[in-house]
Coordinates of C-alpha atoms in Angstrom, one line a residue:
Chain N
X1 CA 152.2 23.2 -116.7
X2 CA 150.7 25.0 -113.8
X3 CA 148.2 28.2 -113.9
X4 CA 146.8 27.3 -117.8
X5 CA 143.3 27.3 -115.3
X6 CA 144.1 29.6 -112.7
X7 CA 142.5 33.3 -112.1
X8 CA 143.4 36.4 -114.1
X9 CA 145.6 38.9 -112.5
X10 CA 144.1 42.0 -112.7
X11 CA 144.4 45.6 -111.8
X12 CA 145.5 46.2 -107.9
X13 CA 147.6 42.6 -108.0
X14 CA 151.0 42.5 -106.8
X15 CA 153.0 41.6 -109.8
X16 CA 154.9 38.0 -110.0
X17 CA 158.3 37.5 -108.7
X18 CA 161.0 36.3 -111.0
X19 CA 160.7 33.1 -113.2
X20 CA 162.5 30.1 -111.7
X21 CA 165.6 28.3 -113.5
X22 CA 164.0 26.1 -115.6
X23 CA 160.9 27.3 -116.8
X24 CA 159.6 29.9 -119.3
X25 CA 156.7 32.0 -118.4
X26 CA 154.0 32.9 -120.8
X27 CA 151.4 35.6 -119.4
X28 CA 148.5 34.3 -121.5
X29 CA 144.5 34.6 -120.9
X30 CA 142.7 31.3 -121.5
X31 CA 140.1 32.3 -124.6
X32 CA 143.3 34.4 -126.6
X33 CA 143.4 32.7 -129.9
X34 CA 147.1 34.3 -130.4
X35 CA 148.1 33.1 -127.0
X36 CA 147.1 30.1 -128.1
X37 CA 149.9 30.0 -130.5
X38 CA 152.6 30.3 -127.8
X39 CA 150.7 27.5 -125.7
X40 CA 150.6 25.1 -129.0
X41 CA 154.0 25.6 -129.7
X42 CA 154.7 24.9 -125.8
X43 CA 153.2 21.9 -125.3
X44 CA 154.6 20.6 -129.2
X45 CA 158.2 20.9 -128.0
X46 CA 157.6 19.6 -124.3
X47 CA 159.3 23.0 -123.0
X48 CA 158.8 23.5 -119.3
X49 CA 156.4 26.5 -118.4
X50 CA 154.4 28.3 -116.7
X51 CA 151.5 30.6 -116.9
X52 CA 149.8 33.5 -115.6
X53 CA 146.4 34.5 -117.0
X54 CA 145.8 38.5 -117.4
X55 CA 142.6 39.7 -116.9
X56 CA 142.2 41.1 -120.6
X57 CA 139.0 44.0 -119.3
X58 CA 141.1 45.0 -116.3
X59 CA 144.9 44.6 -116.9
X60 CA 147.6 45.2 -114.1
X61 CA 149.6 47.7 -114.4
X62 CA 152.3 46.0 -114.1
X63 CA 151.7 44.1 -117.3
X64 CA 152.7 47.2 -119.3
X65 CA 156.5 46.6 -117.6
X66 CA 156.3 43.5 -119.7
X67 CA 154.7 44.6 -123.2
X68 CA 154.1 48.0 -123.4
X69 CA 151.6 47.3 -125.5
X70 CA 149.5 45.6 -122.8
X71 CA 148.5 42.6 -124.5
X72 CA 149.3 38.7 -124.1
X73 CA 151.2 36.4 -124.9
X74 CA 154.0 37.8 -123.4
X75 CA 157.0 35.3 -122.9
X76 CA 159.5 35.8 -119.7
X77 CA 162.3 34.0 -119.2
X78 CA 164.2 33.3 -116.0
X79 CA 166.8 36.0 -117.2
X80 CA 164.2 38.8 -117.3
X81 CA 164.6 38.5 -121.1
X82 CA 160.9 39.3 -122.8
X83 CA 159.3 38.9 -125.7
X84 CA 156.0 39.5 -128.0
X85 CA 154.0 40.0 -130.4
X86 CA 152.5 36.1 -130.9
X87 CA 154.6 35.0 -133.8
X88 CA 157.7 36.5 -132.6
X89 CA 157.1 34.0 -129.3
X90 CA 156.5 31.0 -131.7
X91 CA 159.5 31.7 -133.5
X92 CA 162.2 32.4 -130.5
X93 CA 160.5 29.2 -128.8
X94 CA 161.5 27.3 -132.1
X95 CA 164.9 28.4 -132.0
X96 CA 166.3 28.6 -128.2
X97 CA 165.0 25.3 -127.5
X98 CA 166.0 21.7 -128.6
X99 CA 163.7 19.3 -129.6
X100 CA 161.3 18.8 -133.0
X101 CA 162.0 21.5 -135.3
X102 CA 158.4 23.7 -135.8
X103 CA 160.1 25.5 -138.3
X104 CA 161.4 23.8 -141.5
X105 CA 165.3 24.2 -141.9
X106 CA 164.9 24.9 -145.7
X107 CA 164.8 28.4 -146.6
X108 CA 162.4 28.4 -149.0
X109 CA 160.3 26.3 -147.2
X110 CA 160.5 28.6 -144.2
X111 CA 159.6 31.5 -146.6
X112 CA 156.7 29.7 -147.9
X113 CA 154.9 29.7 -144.3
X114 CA 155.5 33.1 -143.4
X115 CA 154.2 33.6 -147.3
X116 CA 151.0 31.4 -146.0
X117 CA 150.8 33.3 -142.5
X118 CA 150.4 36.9 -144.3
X119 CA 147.5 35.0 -146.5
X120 CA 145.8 34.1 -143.6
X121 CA 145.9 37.5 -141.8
X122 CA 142.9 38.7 -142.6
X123 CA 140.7 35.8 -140.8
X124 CA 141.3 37.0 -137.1
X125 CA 139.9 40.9 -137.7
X126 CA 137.3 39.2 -140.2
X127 CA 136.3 36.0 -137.4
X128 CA 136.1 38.8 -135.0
X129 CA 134.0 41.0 -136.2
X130 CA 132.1 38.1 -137.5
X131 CA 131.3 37.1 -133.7
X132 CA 130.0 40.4 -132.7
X133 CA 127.9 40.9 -135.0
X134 CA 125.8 37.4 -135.1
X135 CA 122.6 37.6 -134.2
X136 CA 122.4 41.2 -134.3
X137 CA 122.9 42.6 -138.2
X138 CA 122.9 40.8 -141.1
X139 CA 126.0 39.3 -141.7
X140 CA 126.5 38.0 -145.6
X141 CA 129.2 39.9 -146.6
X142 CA 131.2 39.4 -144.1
X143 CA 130.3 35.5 -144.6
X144 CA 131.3 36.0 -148.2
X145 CA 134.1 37.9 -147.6
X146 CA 135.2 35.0 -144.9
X147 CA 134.5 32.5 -147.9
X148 CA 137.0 34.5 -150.0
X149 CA 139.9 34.2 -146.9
X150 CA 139.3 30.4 -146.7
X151 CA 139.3 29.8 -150.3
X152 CA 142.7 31.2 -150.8
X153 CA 144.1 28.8 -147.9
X154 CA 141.7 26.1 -150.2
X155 CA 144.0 26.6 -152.9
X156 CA 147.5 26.7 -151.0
X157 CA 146.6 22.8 -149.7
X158 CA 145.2 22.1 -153.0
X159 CA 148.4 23.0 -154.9
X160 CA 150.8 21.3 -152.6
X161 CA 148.5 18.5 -152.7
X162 CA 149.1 17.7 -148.8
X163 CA 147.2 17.3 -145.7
X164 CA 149.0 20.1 -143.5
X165 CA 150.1 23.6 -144.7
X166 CA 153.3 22.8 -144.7
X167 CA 153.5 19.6 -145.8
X168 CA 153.2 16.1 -145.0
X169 CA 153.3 16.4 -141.6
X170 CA 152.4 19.2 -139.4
X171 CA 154.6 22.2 -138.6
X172 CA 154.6 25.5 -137.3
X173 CA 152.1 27.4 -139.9
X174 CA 149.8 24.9 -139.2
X175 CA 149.8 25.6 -135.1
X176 CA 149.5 29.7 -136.0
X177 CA 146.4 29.5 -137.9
X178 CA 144.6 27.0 -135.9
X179 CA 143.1 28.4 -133.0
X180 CA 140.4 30.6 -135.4
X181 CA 140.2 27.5 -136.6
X182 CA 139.2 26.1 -133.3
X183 CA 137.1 29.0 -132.7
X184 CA 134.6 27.6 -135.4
X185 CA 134.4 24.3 -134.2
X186 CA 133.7 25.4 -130.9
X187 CA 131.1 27.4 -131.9
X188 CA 129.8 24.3 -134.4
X189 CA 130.2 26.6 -137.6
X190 CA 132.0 23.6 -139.1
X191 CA 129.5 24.8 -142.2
X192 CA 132.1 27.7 -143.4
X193 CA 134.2 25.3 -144.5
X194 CA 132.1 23.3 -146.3
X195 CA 133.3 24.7 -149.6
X196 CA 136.5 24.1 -149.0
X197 CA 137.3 20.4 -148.9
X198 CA 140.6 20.1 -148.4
X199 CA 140.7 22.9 -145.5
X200 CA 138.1 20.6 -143.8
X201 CA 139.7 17.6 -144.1
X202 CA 143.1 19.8 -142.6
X203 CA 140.7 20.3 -139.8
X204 CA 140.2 16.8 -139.3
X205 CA 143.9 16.3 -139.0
X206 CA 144.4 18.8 -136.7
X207 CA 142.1 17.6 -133.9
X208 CA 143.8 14.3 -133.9
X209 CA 147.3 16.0 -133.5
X210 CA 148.0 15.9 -129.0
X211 CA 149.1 19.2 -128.7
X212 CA 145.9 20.8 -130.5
X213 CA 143.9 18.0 -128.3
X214 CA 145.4 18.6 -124.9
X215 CA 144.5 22.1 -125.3
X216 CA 141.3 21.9 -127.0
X217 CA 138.6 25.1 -126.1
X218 CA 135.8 23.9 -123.7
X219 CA 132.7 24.8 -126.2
X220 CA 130.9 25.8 -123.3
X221 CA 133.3 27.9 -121.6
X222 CA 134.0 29.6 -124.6
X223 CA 130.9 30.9 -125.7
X224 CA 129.9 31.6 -122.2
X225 CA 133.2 33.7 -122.3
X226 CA 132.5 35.0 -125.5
X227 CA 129.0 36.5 -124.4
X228 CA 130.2 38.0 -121.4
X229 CA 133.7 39.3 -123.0
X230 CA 131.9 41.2 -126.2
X231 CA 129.7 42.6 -123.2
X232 CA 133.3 44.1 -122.0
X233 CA 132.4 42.3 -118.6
X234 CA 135.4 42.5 -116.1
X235 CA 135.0 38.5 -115.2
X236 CA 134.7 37.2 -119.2
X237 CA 138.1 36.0 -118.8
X238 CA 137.1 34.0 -115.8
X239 CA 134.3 32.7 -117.3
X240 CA 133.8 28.9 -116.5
X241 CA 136.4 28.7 -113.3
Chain X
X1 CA 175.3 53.9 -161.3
X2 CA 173.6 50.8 -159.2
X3 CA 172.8 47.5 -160.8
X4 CA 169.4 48.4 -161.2
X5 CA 169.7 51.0 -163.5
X6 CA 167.4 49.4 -166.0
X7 CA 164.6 50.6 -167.9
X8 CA 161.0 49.3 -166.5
X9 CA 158.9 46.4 -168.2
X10 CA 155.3 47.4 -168.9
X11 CA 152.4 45.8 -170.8
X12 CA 152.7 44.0 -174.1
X13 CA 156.5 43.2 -173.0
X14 CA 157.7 39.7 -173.1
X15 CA 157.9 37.7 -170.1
X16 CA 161.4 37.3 -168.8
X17 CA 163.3 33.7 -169.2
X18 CA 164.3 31.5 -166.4
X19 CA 166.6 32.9 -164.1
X20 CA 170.1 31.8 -164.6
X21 CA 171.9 29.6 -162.7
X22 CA 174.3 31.5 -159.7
X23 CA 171.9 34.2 -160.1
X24 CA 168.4 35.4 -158.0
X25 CA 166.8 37.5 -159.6
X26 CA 165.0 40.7 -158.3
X27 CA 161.3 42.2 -160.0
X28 CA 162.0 45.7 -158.4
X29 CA 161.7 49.9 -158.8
X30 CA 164.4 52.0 -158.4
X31 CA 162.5 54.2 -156.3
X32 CA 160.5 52.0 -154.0
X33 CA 161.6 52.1 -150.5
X34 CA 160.2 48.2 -150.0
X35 CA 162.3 46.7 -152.9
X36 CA 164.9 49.1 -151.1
X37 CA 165.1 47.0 -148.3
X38 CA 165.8 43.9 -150.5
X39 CA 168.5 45.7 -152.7
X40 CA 170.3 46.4 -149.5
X41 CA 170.3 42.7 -148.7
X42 CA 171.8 41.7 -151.9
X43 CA 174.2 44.4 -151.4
X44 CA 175.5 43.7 -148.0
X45 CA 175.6 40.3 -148.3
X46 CA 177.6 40.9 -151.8
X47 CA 174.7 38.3 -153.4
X48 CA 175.0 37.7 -157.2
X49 CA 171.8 39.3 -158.6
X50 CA 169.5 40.4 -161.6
X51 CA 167.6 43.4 -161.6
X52 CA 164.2 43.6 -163.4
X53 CA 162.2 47.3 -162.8
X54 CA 158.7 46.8 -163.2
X55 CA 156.5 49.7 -164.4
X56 CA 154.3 49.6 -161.3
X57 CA 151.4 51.8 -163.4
X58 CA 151.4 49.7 -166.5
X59 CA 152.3 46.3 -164.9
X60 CA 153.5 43.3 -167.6
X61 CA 150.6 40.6 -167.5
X62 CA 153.2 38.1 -167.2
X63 CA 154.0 40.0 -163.6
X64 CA 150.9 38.7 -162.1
X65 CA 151.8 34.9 -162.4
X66 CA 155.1 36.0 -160.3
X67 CA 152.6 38.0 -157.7
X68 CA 149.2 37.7 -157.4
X69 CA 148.3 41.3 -157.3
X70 CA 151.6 42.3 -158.9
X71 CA 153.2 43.8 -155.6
X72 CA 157.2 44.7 -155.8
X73 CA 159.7 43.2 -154.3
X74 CA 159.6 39.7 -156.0
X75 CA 162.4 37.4 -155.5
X76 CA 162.8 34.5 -158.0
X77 CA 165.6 32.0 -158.0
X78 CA 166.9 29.6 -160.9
X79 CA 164.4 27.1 -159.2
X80 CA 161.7 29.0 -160.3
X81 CA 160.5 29.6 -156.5
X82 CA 159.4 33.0 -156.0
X83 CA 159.5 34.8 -152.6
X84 CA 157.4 38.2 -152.0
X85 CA 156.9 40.8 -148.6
X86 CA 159.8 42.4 -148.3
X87 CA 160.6 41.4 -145.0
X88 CA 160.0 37.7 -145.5
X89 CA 162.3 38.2 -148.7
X90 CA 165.3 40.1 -146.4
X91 CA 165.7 37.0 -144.3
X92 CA 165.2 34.5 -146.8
X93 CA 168.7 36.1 -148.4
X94 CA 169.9 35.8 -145.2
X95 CA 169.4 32.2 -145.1
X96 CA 170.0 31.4 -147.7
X97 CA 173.0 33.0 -148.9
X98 CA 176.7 32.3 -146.8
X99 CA 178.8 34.9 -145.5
X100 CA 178.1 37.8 -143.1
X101 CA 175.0 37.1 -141.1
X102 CA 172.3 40.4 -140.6
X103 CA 170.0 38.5 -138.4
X104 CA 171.9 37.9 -135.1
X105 CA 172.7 34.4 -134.3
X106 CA 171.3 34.8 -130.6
X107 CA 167.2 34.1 -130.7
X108 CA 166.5 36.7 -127.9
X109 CA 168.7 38.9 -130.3
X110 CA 166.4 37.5 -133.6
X111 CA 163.5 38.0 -131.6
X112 CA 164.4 41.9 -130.4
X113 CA 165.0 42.8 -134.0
X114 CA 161.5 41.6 -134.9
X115 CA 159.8 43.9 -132.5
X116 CA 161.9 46.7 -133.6
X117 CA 160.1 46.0 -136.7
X118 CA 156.3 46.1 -135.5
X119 CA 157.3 49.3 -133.4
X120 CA 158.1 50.7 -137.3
X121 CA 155.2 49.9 -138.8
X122 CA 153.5 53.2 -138.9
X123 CA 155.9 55.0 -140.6
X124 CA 156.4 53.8 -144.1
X125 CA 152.0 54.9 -144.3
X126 CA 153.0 58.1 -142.3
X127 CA 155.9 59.1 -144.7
X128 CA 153.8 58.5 -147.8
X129 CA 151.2 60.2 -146.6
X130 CA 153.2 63.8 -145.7
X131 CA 154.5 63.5 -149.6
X132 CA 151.2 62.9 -151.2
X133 CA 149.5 65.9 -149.0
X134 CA 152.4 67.9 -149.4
X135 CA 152.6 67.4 -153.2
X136 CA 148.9 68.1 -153.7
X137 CA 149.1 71.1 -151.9
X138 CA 147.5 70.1 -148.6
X139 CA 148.4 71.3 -145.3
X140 CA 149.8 67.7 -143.3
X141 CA 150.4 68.9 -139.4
X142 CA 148.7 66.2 -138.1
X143 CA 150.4 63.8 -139.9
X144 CA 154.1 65.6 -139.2
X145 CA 153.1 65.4 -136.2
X146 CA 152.3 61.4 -135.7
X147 CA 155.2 60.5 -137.4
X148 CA 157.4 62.8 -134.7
X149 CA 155.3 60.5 -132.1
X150 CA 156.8 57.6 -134.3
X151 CA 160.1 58.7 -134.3
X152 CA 160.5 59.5 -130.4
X153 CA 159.5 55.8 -129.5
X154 CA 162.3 55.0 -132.2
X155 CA 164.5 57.9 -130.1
X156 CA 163.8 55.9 -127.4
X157 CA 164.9 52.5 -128.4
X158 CA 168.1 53.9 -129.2
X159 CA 168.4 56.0 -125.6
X160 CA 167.7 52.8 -123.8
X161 CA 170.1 50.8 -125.3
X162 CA 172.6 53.4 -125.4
X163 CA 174.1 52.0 -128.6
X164 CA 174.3 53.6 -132.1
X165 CA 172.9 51.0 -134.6
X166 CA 169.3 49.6 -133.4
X167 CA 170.5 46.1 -133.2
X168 CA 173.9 47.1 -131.3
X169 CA 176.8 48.7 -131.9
X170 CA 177.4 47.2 -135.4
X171 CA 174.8 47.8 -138.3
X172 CA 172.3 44.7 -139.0
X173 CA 169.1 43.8 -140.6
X174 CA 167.0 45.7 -138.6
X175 CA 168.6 49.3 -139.4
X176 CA 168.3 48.2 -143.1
X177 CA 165.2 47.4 -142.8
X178 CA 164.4 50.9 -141.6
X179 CA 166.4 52.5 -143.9
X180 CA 164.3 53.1 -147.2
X181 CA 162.1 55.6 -145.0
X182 CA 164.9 57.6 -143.5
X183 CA 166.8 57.9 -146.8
X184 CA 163.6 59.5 -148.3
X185 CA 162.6 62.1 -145.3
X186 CA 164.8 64.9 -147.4
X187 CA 163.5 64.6 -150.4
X188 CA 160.0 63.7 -149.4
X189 CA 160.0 67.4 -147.7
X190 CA 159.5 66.2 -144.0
X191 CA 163.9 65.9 -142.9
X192 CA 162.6 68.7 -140.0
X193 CA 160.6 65.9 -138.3
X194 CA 164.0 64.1 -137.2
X195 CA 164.5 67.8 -135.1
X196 CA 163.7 66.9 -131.5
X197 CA 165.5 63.3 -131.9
X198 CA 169.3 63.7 -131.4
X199 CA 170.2 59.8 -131.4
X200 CA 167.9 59.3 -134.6
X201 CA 170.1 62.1 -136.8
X202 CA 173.1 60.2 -135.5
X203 CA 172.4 57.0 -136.7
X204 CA 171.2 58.7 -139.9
X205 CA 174.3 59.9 -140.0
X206 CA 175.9 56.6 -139.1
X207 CA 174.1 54.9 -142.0
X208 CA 175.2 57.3 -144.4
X209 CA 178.7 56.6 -143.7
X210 CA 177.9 52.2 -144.2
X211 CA 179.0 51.0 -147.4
X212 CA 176.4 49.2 -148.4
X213 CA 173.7 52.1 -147.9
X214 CA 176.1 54.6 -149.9
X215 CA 176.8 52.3 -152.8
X216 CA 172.4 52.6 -153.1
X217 CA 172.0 56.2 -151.8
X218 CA 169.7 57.4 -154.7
X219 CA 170.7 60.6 -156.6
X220 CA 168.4 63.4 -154.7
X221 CA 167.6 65.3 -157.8
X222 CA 166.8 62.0 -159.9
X223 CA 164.7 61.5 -157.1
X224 CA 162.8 64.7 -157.2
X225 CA 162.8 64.4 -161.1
X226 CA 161.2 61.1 -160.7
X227 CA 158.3 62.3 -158.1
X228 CA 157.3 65.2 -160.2
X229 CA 156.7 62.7 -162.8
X230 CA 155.2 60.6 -160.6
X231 CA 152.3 63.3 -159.1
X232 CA 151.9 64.3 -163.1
X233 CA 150.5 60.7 -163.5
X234 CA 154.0 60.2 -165.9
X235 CA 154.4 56.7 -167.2
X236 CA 157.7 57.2 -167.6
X237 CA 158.6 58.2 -164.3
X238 CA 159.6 55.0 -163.1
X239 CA 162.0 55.2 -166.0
X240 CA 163.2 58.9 -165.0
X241 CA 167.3 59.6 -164.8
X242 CA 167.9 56.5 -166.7
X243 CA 170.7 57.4 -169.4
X244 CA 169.6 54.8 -172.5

């Protein structure tokens, strides 16, 4: 899995030659919690990849070749076929390759996590705007209105009376909504989900599962990131190399 | 006259029974472009389905334990599972039900047709903000003129690929999930902002001519009859056209 620790590219680079037979490229930056998504999913299904980190505060131009939209994870494969958009990348890497199923087979249970996934998609503006402003303003509503997003993921586990979202074991909704997730133990606000029993307990889970493990945030890194990125500093994505 | 041609459910009615077996049923309006999508599905995929119209402006209090805010389209099958967002409801049909596939089988194919979609999702606020200016009397340039923005990165696509249909040459789900919005430009008032996108009038005009989209095309002056209503604060617009 080479380059998950190497340098962003950035503006000026020379852009990457074509991806080898083989592989699947992910253009990725190290701290992206939806990147983080693609990598999950990578490392769950043992697929063959490699990655280039884009300097998020300074991006190539080349980049906007690849997504238009100039943000990561971008997924290239060795027959200049691209795609985006993080869940999108989850999903193709589910279906063109063999291996444990992410995804479950049964439609309904299928529909169920994307049904969960549009529940939870008000936690990354929400964490995010959460992080900028600590410290700074007061922050209570948006604490309460981060209560609110986590009880309503509570009440999913606690209806379907399992340990992941998806059921007894984990699967793909359970990789997509992790890395915020991640984010708070990193940043040892374990205390948000204090409330929320079950959710905590799913936490638990996760960090024993490999894949989450393997590719478990460095605390340190992260926040030194964090400070430096929310500053709009051109190294943040750098930060710890 | 479409299967769906069903007076609306309000408050104080009685909640409906369990869906029938062979069936799915479908909590709907005939005029929103969403549950659109999903009727097209069912259509195209010749699915055996029930219709129930919800009265979106005096919903049934039995609704909410089908959605939690009471948001159309609902799908419910004879299992009692329910299934709601319109797009995750479009491709559970599709998987569910045999026959002619809308989703390509190819998962770089899948994947292109899902960010079709997230290049779309401007437009359905963009539309419905031109009517409601437009119908309040307000001037709505600016808008016209994002959604023209919209619809040249759509114009685009369809240049690039050189194709008629935005998933190929043949129709699939991505051009019905698109549809609703197109359908609605005419009577909405804003058909002049397809003007400076040639390949976007032909595959207007390409849709027209697919079955499935003509045995739905809503009756233009029902549909007017229906918005008036609608902008009068009418409870019975949803209802509007309806001949019992």
């Amino acid at each position: 899995m080479s380059g998950g620790s190497a340098r962003s590219l950035g503006k000026g680079s020379a852009p990457p030659g074509q991806v080898p037979e083989g592989l699947i490229r992910v253009y990725s930056m190290r701290f992206c919690p939806f990147a983080k998504r693609t990598l999950l999913v990578l490392k769950a299904k043992g697929i063959g990849h490699e990655v280039i980190n884009i300097n998020l505060k300074n991006k190539p131009e080349w980049f906007f070749k690849k997504n238009p939209f100039g943000l990561v994870p971008v997924l290239e494969n060795s027959q200049g076929q691209v795609i985006y958009e993080s869940a999108i990348t989850c999903e193709y890497l589910d279906e063109a390759y063999p291996g444990k199923k992410l995804l479950p087979d049964d439609p309904y249970e299928k529909a169920c996590q994307k049904m969960v996934f549009e529940l939870f998609s008000k936690v990354p503006p929400l964490l995010l705007s959460f992080l900028r402003r600590q410290n700074k303003e007061d922050c209570s509503g948006l604490k309460e209105e981060l209560h609110k997003e986590f009880s309503k993921l509570e009440e999913v586990l606690t209806n379907k009376k399992t340990t992941f979202f998806g059921g007894s074991s984990l699967s793909m909704i359970d990789y997509l909504i992790w890395p915020w997730f991640e984010w708070l133990v990193a940043l040892e606000l374990n205390e948000y989900v204090n409330h929320t029993p079950n959710l905590k307990l799913w936490m638990e889970a996760m960090m024993k599962d490999p894949a989450v493990s393997s590719l478990f945030i460095d605390p340190k890194a992260f926040r030194g990131f964090l400070d430096l990125y929310l500053q709009n500093n051109l190294e943040a994505c750098d930060y710890g190399l | 006259v479409t299967d769906d041609a069903t007076r609306t459910l309000g408050k104080g009615s009685a909640p409906p029974g369990p869906v029938p077996e062979g069936l799915i049923r479908l909590y709907s309006m005939r005029f929103c472009p969403y549950a659109h999508r999903t009727r097209l599905v069912l259509q195209a995929k010749g699915i055996r389905h029930e219709v129930i119209n919800i009265n979106l402006r005096n919903k049934p209090e039995w609704y909410f334990t089908k959605h939690p805010f009471g948001k159309i389209p609902v799908l419910e099958n004879s299992k009692c599972q329910l299934i709601y967002e319109s797009v995750i409801a479009c491709e559970y049909l599709d998987d569910a039900y045999p026959g002619r596939k809308l989703y390509p089988c190819d998962s770089y194919e899948r994947a292109r047709q899902k960010m079709l979609l997230d290049l779309f999702y401007k437009v359905p606020h963009l539309t419905k903000e031109c009517l409601i200016a437009l119908r309040c009397g307000r001037e709505c340039a600016d808008l016209k003129l994002a959604l023209r923005q919209e619809f040249c990165n759509l114009e685009e696509i369809l240049g690039y690929q050189n194709t008629v249909f935005f998933g190929g040459d043949c129709i699939s789900m991505i051009d019905y999930l698109f549809w609703p919005w197109f359908e609605r430009l005419d009577v909405y008032g804003i058909a002049d902002c397809v003007n400076h996108t040639p390949a976007l009038r032909l595959w207007i005009a390409a849709m027209k001519q697919d079955p499935t989209v003509c045995a739905l095309l809503i009756d233009k002056n029902i549909f007017l009859g229906f918005l008036n209503l609608y902008f009068q604060n009418n409870p019975d617009a949803f209802d509007y056209g309806l001949s019992c």
